[in-house]
């Protein structure tokens, strides 16, 4: 699937919203940050109409622009396509891009429907192209160090794991009823959020094998544009009990109506020899407790990321100065370039991504049935 | 049940461990702290043998001591009995004390078995004596203020509630197998811990009406004194999904093998207008987020307890100087004196306590059955 | 000066304000907490009039009361006198008590005027009575552990030390002009606050030998009761550069008009092998950084006080449950009982206290002269 | 001095160390981030030799490279020069660039010697070119919001200000003696660090008018490469008392040997109506206390930066996701482009920069003389 020896890489970008801009910034910065062998060339940007596409192409530094995403995919100068459109379009774009021989870097989740994700995986398996999902939180130097500590046994065998992801962009009781409140948009917080913490668990302790979930709607109805009450169909809050292999248990809680939380992804990992804490709202630090410390000085260390926590060193040679959210995408872009150079890379491919989404759908199913639900694998 | 007009109150104390000393300190300090009308007299202390009883009586300032708890209960100078013995003895001591016409202040939980608790409640209902359970965390000035804010609607309607209680005294893989690992000691973390966070929920949003719980053993076996592996029968970790009245949902997690946690009882309360956070490890502060703040200054306030947060003012006239864990018991003792004076008091009586324990047993039952379980009330 | 073999100790108390109540609570609790050999008897309480004295005596558990402090001192049943009156009365009361053969436990500072403190020291040197100043912050388990770590060289040689003490009780621009704004009350924040952080420095690294201070008034005038502007004569803010022996330097900052600070005493201690942080607003924890940790896990540990940090264990057998401000006084009372039993005790006696006050007066003098000022010793 | 209407801007870069890479990344990202009218073109990179220059040019995306910085300055395609060489070279490069008609963006400080800075200012005043110093910390969304709050009077009149800057890269007692320990490198922590906090004060409350400073060497000697003890001539620690206009006082402390501190720039700003706290180690948040809050909920808010805190919104449309240190330089680059477009820009020009450096040199002079020293302006 990898191994080509490009010296430049033609970039196509579909979508220029939140994540589209993030991809554009990453492609602009990755070579200067990492001194990569492969140098991205910003070739072709697609948006919903010509005018917007042209404007964004100018801003982001792309040479060409189109109001039709198929033009990006068909462009022979494009070798990899960043797909950052709304989730329901991921399937068609990804499959088309793969069939056109492009590499694909598609934002998570694969799709709103599990069968679409499975179709994307099937398409990926028919090619040797790189098929990557945009899971940026696994790239952070803090999380990488946490993963290393866990894998090296610094906190012993993991005995309990908890993860919460909370924001408050859907917390206001006077917000208008929107597409995100309708069942067509998906399940709610489970689709929107749960894939992120699950991508972390996947690397720390593997995904759960059985789940028991509940979900809730903080608002039964909201006012529409016509000032009429409309039913809220999605679930802004969800929680799950999780059972992993070898007796490990844990919990996952997600909430997009949690006032005061802005970008919280809080991990608590307890092991037989210590514990680790992390919160994405303070992404440049993590906490570690080791029972091997002398009794009178046992406590959680707050560790600021530093050059020793690669790849922070590629950004800044001094410790404690901090990376930002967008810079995680630069690291992810570098991993893609490594993969294309045949090096081992740290990425979530479609086969790993589908496993995450199977867990999400099992949680939704468990909520619907009120029963413990095994994950199909 | 209340209303007597004592001017002194004869105190009996059974048990002088962790909680027994805490009661003794509270009875020593309550009058000086609060300037109470009723003044406790430390009358009679019971322990497992005469020598220990005598030593502790001297230390704690009690006039009499006995190696038999029945002597404390039978002492005509004793009017209220602090029962701080191991949980399995609570039932017999409490019922005997009530039958002897004493008031009872019994440490939580009522018992290890639900039917014992029900028997204690039945005995309480046959008398007009005060029957109080030792739930100290509801007494803290921070928690009282949190409760007031919630009840006054400062964070709107509560939409999601989470509570965790974690310590690490059973986290070491090389600890010896003990009574606490045997099924006779109860269920594990659910009995040991869950009653505390539930006592907080009871006041904030009422107890759950339906629960779905899971539990786990971090260690399958531990070495006994004979260096043989013994099976661990209790569950050091438990988690529950909870459904309350009116669509509110929440989670409860308890763990007595959580390295680094020493006395954590962490509350997260999300409402339609704001959110509140609290952690017993930093019991002299809590956090409040209000969406009504101007947009550019919205954030969690860290509020240090101050004289405005009664009854902190009875201890210290200056803000931010902090109370300790033992001082919560002084507040609780004052509430008992208020109840005995016929005033409204903030206490957990047996009828409230049994409701807490029904939830715990429903959680245990849910874990055993793997099913959502309704709480009988 | 010590060595008597009392089995009970008759307590006299003068003053029942903030610190008077704190002393009363400590004398009520010390025996039960520590199981002391010497048992305090609460004998005689003095206040400014009979009625108040009687009321407080009842509340605090004293047998006798008087509206004249001399009656307390003259009472043959009193063996030690807690002096908690306003600072300007300390000298006369202390000297009278010593001359009456009593031990003295006098709240800090010794007096508002240095010569009064010197006179008190002279009186102390004429007796063999115990002469203790009420410096409670040195008693905290966290600070004791910090001191042990520093003395054991865990952070190497100390190279820089900073201490801040801030509260906000004099921060409101609309507060009425009061006695504390007049020069008769002393210098301002230097008298009020600086002695506390200096008592910590005295134990950590010794007192400074040379200081350079500045001071400021946040308000030039305040309204009096007559609604007229009155000049503020005291300095609510002060800062000093400090030079210690052996090239160590540091800073001290005090402010009683610092909005948001309630009981902050923040220490930063940097050494050649690590660093320690402490803040009295979170008095049940401290932070430690050790450069000997592996590079990728170097960070400040947040250490919660635990039974291993004596004498916390005398209060609570479990870690992380926390002591309160008033409980520091219980520890101090126990140190006094130890001293009276001939044991080594951790206390600030008059000869140590006068050194602290000399530094304060040197700071005031430096501010007045604008020059570096050496401490007389 | 401004006003030209370029549509592209030819960039020259001298130096590719810590700050050189930071400039390169900023020039790569600014257009895509801000959608700027002026688009930077990366033209010419200078380093100490051809090989290194060529390598970095490839990595950073520059078209041309030279082993001689004069070639960059002489390049007619270059319109602005980023000068990130060691401080002692700033003067010659800057003056040459200005004389060649280029705009200059020179890293702080202007130079190690005050007279060099004055010469740079004089050169700047002879041209109409943009002369900017690289003070990135004033660009952070958190600091911008703090400045707005202060200027809008949200915390009333500022009454006390404290700033500390600490790192630990020179804290190890076994580090080798280096150029930074020699007097030729400058004064020590004052040059290295003090300019940063002063750049913040300059915007918040103006620079001090009088200072009293002390400084210290944590190590008298260090081993050289020859294993011989060499004297340390610079001061790794410095502290200053500061007096501002209108009676405001404050303190500044800097330390480059403070174990555990990695990038701390801690501000405490106290006013008559509230207080603000900030620490660059957690640069994506700040704290605000307002006395106008209801008494029972007064506390420091922890405010996470959000789109409402411009220009964060140009990076990320969601709150709480965080910017990194390098992204401050992107904001600074955008301010330069704004200035070149004739818009009001937030930058430190040479006339402001020289004022900062006069304060630093007055502090050094005060330390040498032991006296309060007025700032010449």
PDB file of C-alpha atoms in Angstrom, chain D residues 10-184:
ATOM      1  CA  UNK D  10       9.784  39.125  -0.565  1.00  0.00           C
ATOM      2  CA  UNK D  11      11.136  37.591   2.594  1.00  0.00           C
ATOM      3  CA  UNK D  12      14.764  37.357   3.637  1.00  0.00           C
ATOM      4  CA  UNK D  13      15.745  35.339   6.666  1.00  0.00           C
ATOM      5  CA  UNK D  14      19.067  35.527   8.512  1.00  0.00           C
ATOM      6  CA  UNK D  15      19.617  32.785  11.031  1.00  0.00           C
ATOM      7  CA  UNK D  16      17.826  29.447  11.313  1.00  0.00           C
ATOM      8  CA  UNK D  17      18.116  28.535  14.973  1.00  0.00           C
ATOM      9  CA  UNK D  18      15.284  28.497  17.482  1.00  0.00           C
ATOM     10  CA  UNK D  19      13.877  31.831  16.374  1.00  0.00           C
ATOM     11  CA  UNK D  20      14.898  31.539  12.724  1.00  0.00           C
ATOM     12  CA  UNK D  21      12.786  28.434  12.298  1.00  0.00           C
ATOM     13  CA  UNK D  22       9.983  30.147  14.167  1.00  0.00           C
ATOM     14  CA  UNK D  23      10.068  33.048  11.677  1.00  0.00           C
ATOM     15  CA  UNK D  24      10.179  30.623   8.751  1.00  0.00           C
ATOM     16  CA  UNK D  25       7.130  28.764  10.042  1.00  0.00           C
ATOM     17  CA  UNK D  26       5.300  32.040  10.552  1.00  0.00           C
ATOM     18  CA  UNK D  27       6.012  33.244   7.004  1.00  0.00           C
ATOM     19  CA  UNK D  28       4.834  29.848   5.710  1.00  0.00           C
ATOM     20  CA  UNK D  29       1.524  29.994   7.600  1.00  0.00           C
ATOM     21  CA  UNK D  30       0.433  33.590   7.868  1.00  0.00           C
ATOM     22  CA  UNK D  31      -1.420  33.902   4.586  1.00  0.00           C
ATOM     23  CA  UNK D  32      -3.360  30.666   4.962  1.00  0.00           C
ATOM     24  CA  UNK D  33      -4.216  31.510   8.555  1.00  0.00           C
ATOM     25  CA  UNK D  34      -5.330  35.076   8.074  1.00  0.00           C
ATOM     26  CA  UNK D  35      -6.197  35.216   4.387  1.00  0.00           C
ATOM     27  CA  UNK D  36      -3.901  38.213   4.116  1.00  0.00           C
ATOM     28  CA  UNK D  37      -3.947  40.596   1.168  1.00  0.00           C
ATOM     29  CA  UNK D  38      -0.167  40.620   1.069  1.00  0.00           C
ATOM     30  CA  UNK D  39       1.287  37.187   0.412  1.00  0.00           C
ATOM     31  CA  UNK D  40       4.834  36.480   1.611  1.00  0.00           C
ATOM     32  CA  UNK D  41       7.250  34.942  -0.898  1.00  0.00           C
ATOM     33  CA  UNK D  42      10.158  33.113   0.734  1.00  0.00           C
ATOM     34  CA  UNK D  43      13.057  34.492  -1.248  1.00  0.00           C
ATOM     35  CA  UNK D  44      16.459  34.307   0.353  1.00  0.00           C
ATOM     36  CA  UNK D  45      17.877  32.580   3.416  1.00  0.00           C
ATOM     37  CA  UNK D  46      21.260  33.361   4.972  1.00  0.00           C
ATOM     38  CA  UNK D  47      23.263  31.154   7.284  1.00  0.00           C
ATOM     39  CA  UNK D  48      26.875  30.926   8.425  1.00  0.00           C
ATOM     40  CA  UNK D  49      27.878  28.765   5.470  1.00  0.00           C
ATOM     41  CA  UNK D  50      26.554  27.812   2.082  1.00  0.00           C
ATOM     42  CA  UNK D  51      25.809  24.194   2.893  1.00  0.00           C
ATOM     43  CA  UNK D  52      23.729  24.905   5.939  1.00  0.00           C
ATOM     44  CA  UNK D  53      22.006  27.786   4.188  1.00  0.00           C
ATOM     45  CA  UNK D  54      21.066  25.549   1.275  1.00  0.00           C
ATOM     46  CA  UNK D  55      19.776  22.779   3.491  1.00  0.00           C
ATOM     47  CA  UNK D  56      17.614  25.106   5.557  1.00  0.00           C
ATOM     48  CA  UNK D  57      16.364  26.921   2.450  1.00  0.00           C
ATOM     49  CA  UNK D  58      15.115  23.612   1.091  1.00  0.00           C
ATOM     50  CA  UNK D  59      13.484  22.687   4.360  1.00  0.00           C
ATOM     51  CA  UNK D  60      11.910  26.059   4.957  1.00  0.00           C
ATOM     52  CA  UNK D  61      10.879  26.663   1.358  1.00  0.00           C
ATOM     53  CA  UNK D  62      13.172  29.567   0.415  1.00  0.00           C
ATOM     54  CA  UNK D  63      14.208  29.938  -3.241  1.00  0.00           C
ATOM     55  CA  UNK D  64      17.735  31.195  -2.688  1.00  0.00           C
ATOM     56  CA  UNK D  65      20.411  30.696  -0.041  1.00  0.00           C
ATOM     57  CA  UNK D  66      23.718  32.258   0.886  1.00  0.00           C
ATOM     58  CA  UNK D  67      26.547  31.720   3.332  1.00  0.00           C
ATOM     59  CA  UNK D  68      26.851  35.504   3.734  1.00  0.00           C
ATOM     60  CA  UNK D  69      24.088  37.519   5.310  1.00  0.00           C
ATOM     61  CA  UNK D  70      24.915  40.542   3.177  1.00  0.00           C
ATOM     62  CA  UNK D  71      23.702  38.679   0.105  1.00  0.00           C
ATOM     63  CA  UNK D  72      20.261  38.427   1.701  1.00  0.00           C
ATOM     64  CA  UNK D  73      20.196  42.122   2.433  1.00  0.00           C
ATOM     65  CA  UNK D  74      21.409  43.026  -1.014  1.00  0.00           C
ATOM     66  CA  UNK D  75      18.900  40.821  -2.803  1.00  0.00           C
ATOM     67  CA  UNK D  76      16.540  43.118  -4.745  1.00  0.00           C
ATOM     68  CA  UNK D  77      13.759  40.530  -4.441  1.00  0.00           C
ATOM     69  CA  UNK D  78      13.863  40.829  -0.668  1.00  0.00           C
ATOM     70  CA  UNK D  79      11.670  43.492   0.879  1.00  0.00           C
ATOM     71  CA  UNK D  80      11.730  42.541   4.543  1.00  0.00           C
ATOM     72  CA  UNK D  81      14.496  40.816   6.486  1.00  0.00           C
ATOM     73  CA  UNK D  82      13.901  38.591   9.482  1.00  0.00           C
ATOM     74  CA  UNK D  83      17.002  38.924  11.645  1.00  0.00           C
ATOM     75  CA  UNK D  84      17.346  36.029  14.079  1.00  0.00           C
ATOM     76  CA  UNK D  85      21.102  35.843  14.508  1.00  0.00           C
ATOM     77  CA  UNK D  86      22.858  36.018  17.909  1.00  0.00           C
ATOM     78  CA  UNK D  87      22.168  39.332  19.626  1.00  0.00           C
ATOM     79  CA  UNK D  88      25.616  40.805  19.112  1.00  0.00           C
ATOM     80  CA  UNK D  89      25.085  40.816  15.326  1.00  0.00           C
ATOM     81  CA  UNK D  90      21.716  42.565  15.360  1.00  0.00           C
ATOM     82  CA  UNK D  91      23.094  46.071  15.078  1.00  0.00           C
ATOM     83  CA  UNK D  92      25.186  45.648  11.954  1.00  0.00           C
ATOM     84  CA  UNK D  93      22.629  43.548  10.162  1.00  0.00           C
ATOM     85  CA  UNK D  94      19.761  45.852  11.007  1.00  0.00           C
ATOM     86  CA  UNK D  95      21.537  49.020   9.983  1.00  0.00           C
ATOM     87  CA  UNK D  96      22.747  47.444   6.769  1.00  0.00           C
ATOM     88  CA  UNK D  97      19.269  46.208   5.953  1.00  0.00           C
ATOM     89  CA  UNK D  98      17.692  49.570   6.610  1.00  0.00           C
ATOM     90  CA  UNK D  99      20.321  51.291   4.512  1.00  0.00           C
ATOM     91  CA  UNK D 100      19.550  48.835   1.725  1.00  0.00           C
ATOM     92  CA  UNK D 101      15.935  49.979   1.959  1.00  0.00           C
ATOM     93  CA  UNK D 102      14.540  46.831   3.533  1.00  0.00           C
ATOM     94  CA  UNK D 103      11.992  46.539   6.269  1.00  0.00           C
ATOM     95  CA  UNK D 104      13.373  44.830   9.372  1.00  0.00           C
ATOM     96  CA  UNK D 105      11.888  42.327  11.782  1.00  0.00           C
ATOM     97  CA  UNK D 106      14.648  41.779  14.343  1.00  0.00           C
ATOM     98  CA  UNK D 107      14.427  39.418  17.273  1.00  0.00           C
ATOM     99  CA  UNK D 108      14.652  40.938  20.733  1.00  0.00           C
ATOM    100  CA  UNK D 109      16.710  42.281  22.405  1.00  0.00           C
ATOM    101  CA  UNK D 110      18.032  44.944  20.052  1.00  0.00           C
ATOM    102  CA  UNK D 111      21.540  44.216  21.247  1.00  0.00           C
ATOM    103  CA  UNK D 112      23.622  43.298  24.253  1.00  0.00           C
ATOM    104  CA  UNK D 113      24.797  46.908  24.600  1.00  0.00           C
ATOM    105  CA  UNK D 114      22.462  49.848  25.087  1.00  0.00           C
ATOM    106  CA  UNK D 115      24.469  52.085  22.765  1.00  0.00           C
ATOM    107  CA  UNK D 116      24.007  49.576  19.953  1.00  0.00           C
ATOM    108  CA  UNK D 117      20.272  49.717  20.450  1.00  0.00           C
ATOM    109  CA  UNK D 118      20.393  53.503  20.381  1.00  0.00           C
ATOM    110  CA  UNK D 119      22.333  53.341  17.110  1.00  0.00           C
ATOM    111  CA  UNK D 120      19.713  51.000  15.660  1.00  0.00           C
ATOM    112  CA  UNK D 121      16.985  53.408  16.656  1.00  0.00           C
ATOM    113  CA  UNK D 122      18.861  56.286  15.053  1.00  0.00           C
ATOM    114  CA  UNK D 123      19.144  54.276  11.841  1.00  0.00           C
ATOM    115  CA  UNK D 124      15.459  53.516  11.960  1.00  0.00           C
ATOM    116  CA  UNK D 125      14.639  57.167  12.338  1.00  0.00           C
ATOM    117  CA  UNK D 126      16.573  57.919   9.159  1.00  0.00           C
ATOM    118  CA  UNK D 127      14.254  55.706   7.068  1.00  0.00           C
ATOM    119  CA  UNK D 128      10.547  55.155   6.506  1.00  0.00           C
ATOM    120  CA  UNK D 129      10.950  51.403   6.654  1.00  0.00           C
ATOM    121  CA  UNK D 130       9.112  49.228   9.150  1.00  0.00           C
ATOM    122  CA  UNK D 131      11.369  48.426  12.135  1.00  0.00           C
ATOM    123  CA  UNK D 132       9.868  45.766  14.323  1.00  0.00           C
ATOM    124  CA  UNK D 133      11.263  43.790  17.265  1.00  0.00           C
ATOM    125  CA  UNK D 134      10.211  40.195  17.765  1.00  0.00           C
ATOM    126  CA  UNK D 135       8.164  40.376  20.949  1.00  0.00           C
ATOM    127  CA  UNK D 136       5.800  37.495  20.451  1.00  0.00           C
ATOM    128  CA  UNK D 137       4.260  37.194  23.932  1.00  0.00           C
ATOM    129  CA  UNK D 138       2.268  40.398  23.480  1.00  0.00           C
ATOM    130  CA  UNK D 139       0.486  38.673  20.609  1.00  0.00           C
ATOM    131  CA  UNK D 140      -1.209  35.894  22.531  1.00  0.00           C
ATOM    132  CA  UNK D 141      -4.995  35.966  22.580  1.00  0.00           C
ATOM    133  CA  UNK D 142      -4.932  35.544  26.354  1.00  0.00           C
ATOM    134  CA  UNK D 143      -2.627  38.495  26.870  1.00  0.00           C
ATOM    135  CA  UNK D 144      -4.581  40.630  24.408  1.00  0.00           C
ATOM    136  CA  UNK D 145      -7.752  39.940  26.378  1.00  0.00           C
ATOM    137  CA  UNK D 146      -5.964  40.720  29.648  1.00  0.00           C
ATOM    138  CA  UNK D 147      -4.781  44.017  28.216  1.00  0.00           C
ATOM    139  CA  UNK D 148      -8.299  44.857  27.061  1.00  0.00           C
ATOM    140  CA  UNK D 149      -9.730  44.055  30.476  1.00  0.00           C
ATOM    141  CA  UNK D 150      -7.134  46.234  32.189  1.00  0.00           C
ATOM    142  CA  UNK D 151      -7.595  49.123  29.760  1.00  0.00           C
ATOM    143  CA  UNK D 152     -11.367  48.923  30.034  1.00  0.00           C
ATOM    144  CA  UNK D 153     -11.097  49.205  33.788  1.00  0.00           C
ATOM    145  CA  UNK D 154     -12.584  45.792  34.530  1.00  0.00           C
ATOM    146  CA  UNK D 155     -10.224  45.400  37.477  1.00  0.00           C
ATOM    147  CA  UNK D 156     -10.301  49.114  38.330  1.00  0.00           C
ATOM    148  CA  UNK D 157      -7.113  51.066  38.856  1.00  0.00           C
ATOM    149  CA  UNK D 158      -4.053  48.788  38.934  1.00  0.00           C
ATOM    150  CA  UNK D 159      -2.490  48.910  42.404  1.00  0.00           C
ATOM    151  CA  UNK D 160       0.185  46.214  42.344  1.00  0.00           C
ATOM    152  CA  UNK D 161       1.826  44.236  39.563  1.00  0.00           C
ATOM    153  CA  UNK D 162       4.195  41.287  39.703  1.00  0.00           C
ATOM    154  CA  UNK D 163       5.916  39.434  36.948  1.00  0.00           C
ATOM    155  CA  UNK D 164       8.235  36.452  37.025  1.00  0.00           C
ATOM    156  CA  UNK D 165      10.039  34.755  34.161  1.00  0.00           C
ATOM    157  CA  UNK D 166      11.716  31.472  34.909  1.00  0.00           C
ATOM    158  CA  UNK D 167      13.297  28.612  33.028  1.00  0.00           C
ATOM    159  CA  UNK D 168      15.736  25.912  34.039  1.00  0.00           C
ATOM    160  CA  UNK D 169      18.103  25.494  31.103  1.00  0.00           C
ATOM    161  CA  UNK D 170      20.969  26.859  33.218  1.00  0.00           C
ATOM    162  CA  UNK D 171      20.076  25.118  36.489  1.00  0.00           C
ATOM    163  CA  UNK D 172      22.288  22.038  36.393  1.00  0.00           C
ATOM    164  CA  UNK D 173      25.354  22.291  38.654  1.00  0.00           C
ATOM    165  CA  UNK D 174      27.199  19.935  36.323  1.00  0.00           C
ATOM    166  CA  UNK D 175      26.593  21.892  33.122  1.00  0.00           C
ATOM    167  CA  UNK D 176      29.747  22.968  31.332  1.00  0.00           C
ATOM    168  CA  UNK D 177      30.960  26.555  31.519  1.00  0.00           C
ATOM    169  CA  UNK D 178      29.897  28.306  28.321  1.00  0.00           C
ATOM    170  CA  UNK D 179      29.773  31.606  26.502  1.00  0.00           C
ATOM    171  CA  UNK D 180      26.561  32.440  28.372  1.00  0.00           C
ATOM    172  CA  UNK D 181      28.556  32.482  31.624  1.00  0.00           C
ATOM    173  CA  UNK D 182      30.920  35.153  30.345  1.00  0.00           C
ATOM    174  CA  UNK D 183      30.401  38.863  30.658  1.00  0.00           C
ATOM    175  CA  UNK D 184      30.693  39.252  26.888  1.00  0.00           C
TER     176      UNK D 184
END
